[in-house]
Short mmCIF file of C-alpha atoms and ligand atoms in Angstrom, two decimals:
data_model
loop_
_atom_site.label_atom_id
_atom_site.label_comp_id
_atom_site.label_asym_id
_atom_site.label_seq_id
_atom_site.Cartn_x
_atom_site.Cartn_y
_atom_site.Cartn_z
CA MET A 104 0.00 0.00 0.00
CA THR A 105 1.24 3.50 -0.75
CA ILE A 106 1.19 5.66 2.30
CA ARG A 107 0.61 9.26 1.38
CA GLU A 108 1.93 12.20 3.31
CA GLY A 109 -1.04 13.89 4.89
CA ASN A 110 -4.64 12.97 4.94
CA LEU A 111 -7.35 14.53 2.84
CA GLN A 112 -10.26 12.78 4.50
CA ALA A 113 -12.06 14.18 7.54
CA PRO A 114 -10.43 12.95 10.74
CA THR A 115 -12.27 10.28 12.65
CA ARG A 116 -11.58 9.38 16.23
CA HIS A 117 -11.58 5.82 17.50
CA PRO A 118 -13.09 5.04 20.91
CA LEU A 119 -10.64 4.72 23.78
CA ASP A 120 -10.06 0.99 24.23
CA TRP A 121 -9.52 1.34 27.99
CA ARG A 122 -11.29 -1.83 29.08
CA ASN A 123 -8.88 -3.94 27.00
CA PRO A 124 -6.12 -5.32 29.32
CA GLU A 125 -3.55 -4.44 26.64
CA PHE A 126 -4.41 -0.76 27.14
CA HIS A 127 -2.81 -0.98 30.60
CA ASP A 128 0.03 -3.34 29.66
CA GLU A 129 3.43 -1.71 30.14
CA ALA A 130 5.23 -3.39 27.22
CA ALA A 131 2.38 -2.65 24.80
CA LEU A 132 2.21 0.95 25.98
CA PHE A 133 5.93 1.58 25.52
CA LYS A 134 5.89 -0.09 22.09
CA GLU A 135 3.15 2.27 20.99
CA LEU A 136 4.87 5.30 22.55
CA GLU A 137 8.03 4.46 20.62
CA ARG A 138 6.13 4.00 17.36
CA VAL A 139 4.31 7.32 17.70
CA PHE A 140 7.38 9.22 18.93
CA GLU A 141 9.23 8.05 15.83
CA ILE A 142 6.53 9.42 13.56
CA CYS A 143 6.49 12.71 15.47
CA HIS A 144 10.28 12.98 15.37
CA GLY A 145 10.13 12.68 11.58
CA CYS A 146 7.37 15.24 11.33
CA ARG A 147 7.86 17.89 14.03
CA ARG A 148 4.85 19.97 12.95
CA CYS A 149 3.61 20.34 16.52
CA ILE A 150 6.79 21.91 17.89
CA SER A 151 5.09 25.15 18.95
CA LEU A 152 1.88 23.75 20.43
CA CYS A 153 2.90 22.86 23.97
CA GLY A 154 5.82 21.55 26.01
CA ALA A 155 5.35 17.86 25.11
CA PHE A 156 6.80 18.06 21.60
CA PRO A 157 9.86 20.23 22.33
CA THR A 158 10.59 17.90 25.26
CA LEU A 159 10.44 14.88 22.96
CA PHE A 160 12.55 16.46 20.22
CA ASP A 161 15.19 17.67 22.71
CA LEU A 162 15.40 14.16 24.16
CA VAL A 163 15.91 12.73 20.68
CA ASP A 164 18.43 15.37 19.60
CA GLU A 165 20.45 15.02 22.78
CA SER A 166 20.50 11.21 22.66
CA LYS A 167 23.51 9.20 21.44
CA THR A 168 21.76 7.96 18.30
CA MET A 169 19.78 11.15 17.71
CA GLU A 170 16.83 8.86 17.08
CA VAL A 171 13.99 7.74 19.35
CA ASP A 172 15.81 4.47 20.09
CA GLY A 173 18.48 6.53 21.88
CA VAL A 174 15.99 7.97 24.38
CA ALA A 175 15.75 6.19 27.74
CA LYS A 176 12.26 4.77 28.30
CA ALA A 177 12.13 6.43 31.72
CA ASP A 178 12.39 9.78 29.96
CA TYR A 179 9.19 9.11 28.02
CA TRP A 180 7.35 10.26 31.15
CA LYS A 181 8.83 13.72 30.71
CA VAL A 182 6.87 13.99 27.46
CA VAL A 183 3.69 12.55 28.97
CA ASP A 184 3.81 14.94 31.92
CA GLN A 185 3.95 17.94 29.61
CA CYS A 186 0.70 16.99 27.87
CA TYR A 187 -2.48 18.50 29.32
CA LEU A 188 -4.80 16.83 26.80
CA CYS A 189 -5.91 19.97 25.00
CA ASP A 190 -6.47 17.85 21.85
CA VAL A 191 -5.18 20.60 19.55
CA CYS A 192 -2.42 18.45 17.99
CA TYR A 193 -5.04 15.87 17.02
CA MET A 194 -7.72 18.23 15.83
CA THR A 195 -5.78 20.94 14.05
CA LYS A 196 -2.31 19.75 13.10
CA CYS A 197 -1.78 16.06 12.66
CA PRO A 198 -2.06 14.64 9.12
CA TYR A 199 -1.68 11.05 10.40
CA VAL A 200 -4.89 10.76 12.40
CA PRO A 201 -7.41 8.07 11.38
CA PRO A 202 -8.41 7.20 8.69
CA HIS A 203 -4.68 7.53 7.79
CA PRO A 204 -3.17 4.03 8.21
CA TRP A 205 -0.63 5.32 10.74
CA ASN A 206 -3.61 5.76 13.04
CA LEU A 207 -2.02 8.36 15.25
CA ASP A 208 -3.91 9.87 18.18
CA PHE A 209 -1.28 11.61 20.25
CA PRO A 210 -3.59 12.93 23.02
CA HIS A 211 -5.25 9.56 23.52
CA LEU A 212 -1.84 7.89 23.72
CA MET A 213 -0.83 10.42 26.38
CA LEU A 214 -4.09 9.65 28.18
CA ARG A 215 -3.30 5.94 28.03
CA ALA A 216 0.13 6.62 29.57
CA LYS A 217 -1.44 8.79 32.28
CA ALA A 218 -3.99 6.05 33.02
CA TYR A 219 -1.15 3.52 33.33
CA LYS A 220 0.68 5.81 35.72
CA PHE A 221 -2.46 6.45 37.75
CA ARG A 222 -3.18 2.74 38.16
CA LYS A 223 0.38 2.20 39.34
CA GLY A 224 -0.32 4.75 42.07
CA HIS A 225 2.20 7.26 40.72
CA VAL A 226 0.08 10.25 41.54
CA ARG A 227 0.64 13.05 43.99
CA ALA A 228 -1.81 13.97 46.76
CA ARG A 229 -1.74 17.50 45.32
CA ASP A 230 -3.03 16.27 41.97
CA ARG A 231 -5.84 14.27 43.59
CA MET A 232 -6.81 17.39 45.54
CA LEU A 233 -6.68 19.79 42.58
CA THR A 234 -8.83 17.49 40.45
CA SER A 235 -11.47 17.00 43.17
CA THR A 236 -13.27 20.16 42.17
CA ASP A 237 -16.57 19.30 43.85
CA ALA A 238 -15.07 18.25 47.17
CA VAL A 239 -12.72 21.26 47.35
CA GLY A 240 -15.47 23.63 46.17
CA LYS A 241 -17.93 22.37 48.80
CA LEU A 242 -15.37 22.78 51.54
CA ALA A 243 -14.09 26.18 50.42
CA THR A 244 -17.57 27.70 50.10
CA ILE A 245 -18.76 26.82 53.62
CA PRO A 246 -19.91 30.25 54.87
CA VAL A 247 -17.44 30.60 57.74
CA VAL A 248 -14.59 29.22 55.63
CA VAL A 249 -14.92 31.02 52.32
CA HIS A 250 -13.53 34.42 53.36
CA ALA A 251 -10.59 32.81 55.14
CA VAL A 252 -9.78 30.68 52.07
CA ASN A 253 -9.92 33.66 49.73
CA LYS A 254 -7.81 35.77 52.07
CA ALA A 255 -5.23 33.01 52.53
CA ASN A 256 -4.97 32.46 48.77
CA ARG A 257 -3.96 36.12 48.40
CA MET A 258 -1.33 36.14 51.15
CA PRO A 259 2.21 35.68 49.76
CA ALA A 260 3.45 34.04 52.98
CA VAL A 261 0.65 31.46 52.91
CA ARG A 262 1.21 30.85 49.21
CA LYS A 263 4.92 30.18 49.82
CA VAL A 264 3.94 27.56 52.39
CA MET A 265 1.40 26.07 49.95
CA GLU A 266 4.09 25.89 47.30
CA ARG A 267 6.54 24.15 49.61
CA THR A 268 4.09 21.72 51.13
CA MET A 269 1.56 21.12 48.36
CA GLY A 270 3.36 22.07 45.15
CA VAL A 271 0.85 24.80 44.20
CA ALA A 272 2.80 27.58 42.45
CA ALA A 273 3.03 30.59 44.76
CA ASP A 274 2.80 33.09 41.91
CA ALA A 275 -0.20 31.59 40.11
CA TRP A 276 -3.38 33.60 40.52
CA LEU A 277 -5.99 31.30 42.01
CA PRO A 278 -9.74 31.68 41.59
CA THR A 279 -11.69 33.13 44.47
CA TYR A 280 -14.52 31.08 45.97
CA ALA A 281 -18.04 32.45 45.95
CA ALA A 282 -19.89 33.21 49.17
CA LYS A 283 -23.07 31.99 47.48
CA PRO A 284 -22.58 29.14 44.98
CA PHE A 285 -24.57 29.38 41.78
CA ARG A 286 -26.74 26.34 42.42
CA LYS A 287 -27.94 27.78 45.74
CA ALA A 288 -29.29 30.93 44.08
CA VAL A 289 -30.84 29.90 40.77
CA PRO A 290 -33.85 32.08 39.91
CA PRO A 291 -36.79 30.28 38.33
CA SER A 292 -37.15 30.59 34.59
CA LEU A 293 -39.85 32.83 33.17
CA GLN A 294 -42.62 30.80 31.55
CA TRP A 295 -41.84 31.41 27.89
CA PRO A 296 -43.61 29.31 25.28
CA ILE A 297 -41.35 26.66 23.75
CA ARG A 298 -40.38 27.63 20.20
CA ASN A 299 -38.27 24.91 18.60
CA GLY A 300 -36.11 26.01 15.70
CA VAL A 301 -34.67 23.90 12.88
CA ARG A 302 -31.24 24.03 14.52
CA THR A 303 -32.06 24.73 18.16
CA PRO A 304 -34.45 23.23 20.70
CA GLY A 305 -36.68 25.86 22.32
CA LYS A 306 -35.86 24.89 25.93
CA VAL A 307 -32.49 24.67 27.66
CA ALA A 308 -31.08 22.59 30.50
CA VAL A 309 -28.08 24.36 32.03
CA PHE A 310 -25.21 22.16 33.23
CA SER A 311 -23.69 24.80 35.48
CA THR A 312 -20.19 23.22 36.05
CA CYS A 313 -18.13 23.17 39.27
CA TYR A 314 -16.19 26.26 38.28
CA VAL A 315 -19.25 28.44 37.75
CA ASN A 316 -20.95 27.00 40.82
CA TYR A 317 -18.13 27.55 43.28
CA ASN A 318 -15.92 30.21 41.71
CA GLU A 319 -17.69 32.51 39.26
CA PRO A 320 -21.47 32.14 39.71
CA GLY A 321 -21.96 35.45 37.89
CA ILE A 322 -21.20 33.71 34.59
CA GLY A 323 -24.03 31.24 35.23
CA HIS A 324 -26.43 34.04 36.20
CA ASP A 325 -25.52 35.91 33.01
CA LEU A 326 -26.33 32.80 30.99
CA LEU A 327 -29.75 32.53 32.67
CA LYS A 328 -30.43 36.25 32.11
CA LEU A 329 -29.56 35.87 28.44
CA LEU A 330 -31.88 32.88 28.07
CA ASP A 331 -34.69 34.88 29.69
CA HIS A 332 -33.90 37.80 27.42
CA ILE A 333 -34.17 35.69 24.26
CA GLU A 334 -37.33 34.09 25.67
CA VAL A 335 -36.04 30.55 26.10
CA PRO A 336 -37.25 28.68 29.21
CA TYR A 337 -34.55 26.89 31.19
CA VAL A 338 -34.04 24.35 33.93
CA THR A 339 -30.89 23.69 35.94
CA ILE A 340 -29.74 20.26 37.02
CA ALA A 341 -30.18 19.37 40.67
CA GLY A 342 -27.51 16.95 41.79
CA GLU A 343 -25.03 17.50 38.95
CA ALA A 344 -21.43 16.51 39.67
CA CYS A 345 -18.11 17.44 38.08
CA CYS A 346 -18.07 16.57 34.35
CA GLY A 347 -14.94 14.46 34.95
CA MET A 348 -12.47 16.41 32.80
CA PRO A 349 -10.02 17.06 35.69
CA LYS A 350 -9.98 13.34 36.54
CA LEU A 351 -9.51 12.51 32.85
CA GLU A 352 -6.44 14.76 32.76
CA LEU A 353 -5.09 12.77 35.70
CA GLY A 354 -5.69 9.46 33.88
CA ASP A 355 -8.18 8.41 36.56
CA LEU A 356 -10.70 6.69 34.28
CA GLU A 357 -12.51 4.92 37.13
CA SER A 358 -13.42 8.30 38.68
CA VAL A 359 -14.49 9.53 35.25
CA GLU A 360 -16.87 6.56 35.12
CA LYS A 361 -18.25 7.27 38.61
CA LEU A 362 -18.97 10.90 37.69
CA LYS A 363 -20.50 9.81 34.41
CA ASP A 364 -22.79 7.49 36.40
CA ILE A 365 -24.04 10.49 38.41
CA ASN A 366 -24.47 12.97 35.57
CA ILE A 367 -25.74 10.94 32.66
CA PRO A 368 -28.89 9.59 34.42
CA LEU A 369 -29.77 13.23 35.20
CA LEU A 370 -29.03 14.55 31.72
CA ALA A 371 -30.16 11.76 29.39
CA PRO A 372 -33.90 12.13 30.16
CA LEU A 373 -33.59 15.88 29.45
CA ALA A 374 -31.81 15.17 26.17
CA ARG A 375 -34.58 12.75 25.20
CA GLU A 376 -37.26 15.28 26.19
CA GLY A 377 -35.78 17.65 23.63
CA TYR A 378 -33.77 20.05 25.79
CA ALA A 379 -30.59 21.65 24.52
CA ILE A 380 -28.01 21.05 27.24
CA VAL A 381 -25.79 24.11 27.59
CA SER A 382 -22.63 24.33 29.66
CA PRO A 383 -20.77 27.64 30.09
CA VAL A 384 -17.27 26.09 30.42
CA PRO A 385 -15.70 24.75 27.19
CA SER A 386 -13.82 21.85 28.84
CA CYS A 387 -17.04 20.55 30.43
CA THR A 388 -18.96 20.94 27.16
CA LEU A 389 -16.20 19.04 25.35
CA MET A 390 -16.25 16.31 27.97
CA PHE A 391 -19.90 15.53 27.23
CA LYS A 392 -19.73 16.20 23.50
CA GLN A 393 -16.62 14.26 22.69
CA GLU A 394 -14.64 12.59 25.46
CA LEU A 395 -17.38 10.60 27.23
CA PRO A 396 -18.80 9.22 23.94
CA LEU A 397 -15.27 7.99 23.09
CA ILE A 398 -14.73 6.43 26.52
CA PHE A 399 -18.20 4.83 26.70
CA PRO A 400 -19.06 4.21 23.04
CA GLU A 401 -21.58 1.49 23.90
CA ASP A 402 -23.66 3.77 26.16
CA ALA A 403 -26.72 5.14 24.33
CA ASP A 404 -27.46 7.64 27.12
CA VAL A 405 -23.96 9.13 26.85
CA LYS A 406 -24.48 9.45 23.09
CA ALA A 407 -27.88 11.14 23.55
CA VAL A 408 -26.38 13.67 25.99
CA GLY A 409 -23.42 14.33 23.68
CA GLU A 410 -25.76 15.06 20.80
CA ALA A 411 -27.90 17.45 22.90
CA MET A 412 -24.89 19.41 24.19
CA PHE A 413 -24.26 23.00 23.04
CA ASP A 414 -21.66 25.60 23.70
CA PRO A 415 -23.69 28.71 24.76
CA PHE A 416 -22.56 30.80 21.78
CA GLU A 417 -23.12 27.91 19.41
CA TYR A 418 -26.69 27.92 20.75
CA PHE A 419 -27.11 31.69 20.37
CA VAL A 420 -25.71 31.83 16.84
CA LEU A 421 -27.83 28.88 15.70
CA ARG A 422 -30.84 30.43 17.44
CA ASP A 423 -30.20 33.56 15.40
CA LYS A 424 -29.97 31.47 12.21
CA ASP A 425 -33.32 29.96 13.19
CA GLY A 426 -34.70 33.50 13.21
CA LEU A 427 -35.57 33.21 16.88
CA LEU A 428 -33.15 35.68 18.46
CA GLU A 429 -33.84 39.40 18.63
CA ARG A 430 -30.62 41.37 18.09
CA GLU A 431 -31.38 44.71 19.72
CA PHE A 432 -28.33 45.93 21.50
CA LYS A 433 -28.24 48.89 23.87
CA ARG A 434 -24.54 49.30 24.64
CA PRO A 435 -21.37 49.12 22.53
CA LEU A 436 -18.48 47.10 23.96
CA GLY A 437 -15.63 49.05 22.33
CA LYS A 438 -12.41 47.13 21.80
CA VAL A 439 -12.57 43.52 22.97
CA SER A 440 -9.56 41.18 22.96
CA TYR A 441 -11.16 37.77 22.71
CA HIS A 442 -9.32 34.48 23.29
CA ILE A 443 -10.52 31.15 21.92
CA PRO A 444 -9.44 28.41 24.32
CA CYS A 445 -8.18 25.04 23.06
CA HIS A 446 -11.26 23.17 24.28
CA SER A 447 -13.49 25.52 22.27
CA ARG A 448 -11.36 25.15 19.13
CA VAL A 449 -11.53 21.38 19.16
CA GLN A 450 -15.33 21.34 19.38
CA ASN A 451 -15.28 22.18 15.67
CA VAL A 452 -18.20 24.57 15.81
CA GLY A 453 -16.39 27.55 14.31
CA GLN A 454 -15.79 30.89 16.02
CA LYS A 455 -19.30 31.31 17.35
CA THR A 456 -18.42 33.58 20.28
CA ARG A 457 -16.53 35.99 18.01
CA GLU A 458 -19.47 35.98 15.62
CA ALA A 459 -21.93 36.88 18.39
CA LEU A 460 -19.70 39.60 19.88
CA GLU A 461 -19.36 41.12 16.40
CA TRP A 462 -23.15 41.52 16.23
CA VAL A 463 -22.82 44.33 18.77
CA PRO A 464 -22.55 47.76 17.09
CA GLY A 465 -19.58 49.85 18.23
CA THR A 466 -17.52 46.76 19.01
CA THR A 467 -14.19 45.68 17.55
CA VAL A 468 -13.12 42.15 18.35
CA THR A 469 -9.46 41.10 18.17
CA THR A 470 -9.41 37.31 18.16
CA VAL A 471 -6.50 35.30 19.53
CA GLU A 472 -6.61 31.59 18.81
CA ARG A 473 -3.73 30.05 20.71
CA CYS A 474 -3.13 28.21 23.96
CA ALA A 475 -2.98 30.53 26.99
CA GLY A 476 -0.99 27.92 28.91
CA HIS A 477 -3.17 27.36 31.99
CA ASP A 478 -4.82 24.13 30.85
CA GLY A 479 -6.77 22.73 33.75
CA THR A 480 -4.49 22.24 36.71
CA PHE A 481 -1.22 22.31 34.68
CA GLY A 482 -0.63 26.03 35.13
CA VAL A 483 -0.90 26.05 38.92
CA LYS A 484 1.55 23.21 39.52
CA ARG A 485 4.88 24.42 40.84
CA GLU A 486 6.93 22.34 38.38
CA PHE A 487 4.99 23.54 35.31
CA TYR A 488 4.17 27.12 36.24
CA ALA A 489 7.12 28.67 34.37
CA ASP A 490 6.44 26.52 31.26
CA SER A 491 2.80 27.50 31.40
CA MET A 492 3.57 31.24 31.51
CA LYS A 493 5.99 30.78 28.60
CA ILE A 494 3.34 29.01 26.52
CA GLY A 495 0.87 31.81 27.27
CA LYS A 496 3.24 34.73 26.60
CA PRO A 497 2.34 35.29 22.91
CA VAL A 498 -1.35 35.29 23.92
CA PHE A 499 -0.78 37.81 26.72
CA GLN A 500 1.06 40.12 24.30
CA ARG A 501 -1.50 39.93 21.52
CA MET A 502 -4.44 40.35 23.88
CA ALA A 503 -2.87 43.51 25.38
CA GLU A 504 -1.79 45.08 22.07
CA PRO A 505 -5.08 46.77 21.06
CA GLU A 506 -5.38 48.34 24.55
CA PRO A 507 -8.84 46.84 24.85
CA GLU A 508 -11.75 47.89 27.03
CA TYR A 509 -12.20 44.20 27.87
CA ILE A 510 -10.25 40.99 27.67
CA SER A 511 -12.41 37.90 27.37
CA SER A 512 -12.10 34.15 26.97
CA ASP A 513 -14.77 31.44 26.83
CA CYS A 514 -12.62 29.66 29.41
CA PRO A 515 -12.72 31.74 32.61
CA ILE A 516 -9.57 30.04 33.88
CA ALA A 517 -7.67 31.05 30.75
CA GLY A 518 -9.13 34.55 31.09
CA ARG A 519 -7.68 34.88 34.57
CA ARG A 520 -4.28 33.59 33.42
CA ILE A 521 -4.24 36.11 30.55
CA ALA A 522 -5.04 38.92 32.98
CA GLN A 523 -2.15 37.73 35.15
CA GLY A 524 0.23 37.56 32.18
CA ILE A 525 -0.69 41.08 31.04
CA THR A 526 -0.36 42.48 34.56
CA GLN A 527 3.03 40.84 35.09
CA SER A 528 4.35 42.54 31.95
CA GLY A 529 3.90 45.84 33.79
CA ALA A 530 0.58 46.90 32.25
CA PRO A 531 -2.38 47.76 34.49
CA GLU A 532 -4.68 44.84 35.26
CA PRO A 533 -7.10 44.62 32.33
CA ARG A 534 -10.87 44.52 32.72
CA ARG A 535 -11.81 40.87 32.34
CA ALA A 536 -15.31 39.73 31.47
CA HIS A 537 -16.62 36.42 30.22
CA PRO A 538 -18.24 36.60 26.75
CA LEU A 539 -21.62 35.80 28.35
CA THR A 540 -21.19 38.83 30.59
CA LEU A 541 -20.25 40.96 27.58
CA LEU A 542 -23.35 39.89 25.69
CA ARG A 543 -25.51 40.65 28.74
CA ILE A 544 -23.95 44.13 29.00
CA ALA A 545 -24.47 44.72 25.26
CA PHE A 546 -28.15 43.79 25.53
CA GLY A 547 -28.48 46.25 28.41
CA ILE A 548 -29.64 43.52 30.82
CA GLU A 549 -29.04 44.42 34.49
S1 LIG B 786 -2.99 17.25 23.41
FE1 LIG B 786 -2.32 19.39 23.63
S2 LIG B 786 -0.87 19.34 25.32
FE2 LIG B 786 -1.11 17.21 24.62
S3 LIG B 786 0.51 16.92 23.15
FE3 LIG B 786 -1.28 17.56 21.99
S4 LIG B 786 -1.07 19.83 21.80
FE4 LIG B 786 0.33 19.12 23.43
S1 LIG B 787 1.19 14.65 16.43
FE1 LIG B 787 1.12 14.42 14.20
S2 LIG B 787 1.50 16.49 13.39
FE2 LIG B 787 2.15 16.48 15.54
S3 LIG B 787 4.36 16.05 15.45
FE3 LIG B 787 3.27 14.09 15.77
S4 LIG B 787 2.97 13.29 13.68
FE4 LIG B 787 3.47 15.46 13.46
#
């Protein structure tokens, strides 16, 4: 068979074969790592995407043979540890993804290696803590605790101790915890009639996410206000748990399954009743749209939820295309530097947030489509903090350049990291607002 360079067919993604014992077999894993590293060494397209590829290529170039066979197997982990599963190398760069016969899925191979490591117990207490978003959020938002936690997280002396004892980078800006979590203050939806469009269901179920619930409930409230404004009735999901993305990044597939077993029975009936399920955090949306269906391909409920899932701006833009969204704006936004996070890019829905922000008269949007370097918990870990800031630097510069009225990212965690990067370059702290907040402001909704 002739193997062509590149791949003209649409990429397809194979399910993750994680229940197969070979998936967790050390020899099979290292054989596959070597095979894929050899292809990447010959290609090197992904050099600028993250730290994983430069780490691999440096290991090869500094080895005796200057080939992958000269790299010590123990050093393979250095590559794996630099991958935060953003999926960008698979979705936007790699010409050897299926259906190409080389069948290369770099992020899923990194996930397999992380799962192997997790099963072997090679995981730090810090990483278990950082990925337990629900447990930490519940604890940190206890009324008498929340102010103390927020204060402590801002005290350099406390942060130095946290860095020494827990490995949480002292300089990384951490999110504040909300005195009133989102799910404890959800206003009831107005009773709008259900108007289904060709592209959009006329009722929405909001999967609020841990981050919005515990850290930035205002984003969730802005989403609800926007739904009311465009006359779409909503429900929220009592009993929702973390989507599982942080545990996936740790390679803890058993915890991913446990969380799936909480969320999917709550969401699948809503999907089948014709709700659009909307989540305001791109990583959580991606988890339901793409990752869970690949991890549980036999589960019809997971598939139904994945198919009902929308990014909020995907929903708004399609609602507009359905002729069911009134575009009457009251306030211009001026100059907006808008960042598209990796987990929005790989949803393959186009630049829907940019499109919606550009509806607003008197608004100029500068779009930056590049990794901001935070990537889940990667950017707050002591050993990766400097790498993370380096990855984000071009984004910080380009976002600051137009001297915008607002900086904004669909990913609120990336937005905070960008604000930190801009501030550390000596500029004043920029005004940061989530795109949902910007749209609410533009509509003149209080
Ligand atoms: S998934 Fe993202 S972080 Fe991992 S190797 Fe690919 S581009 Fe790098
Ligand atoms: S993941 Fe694909 S595109 Fe990226 S370096 Fe490897 S072979 Fe090349």
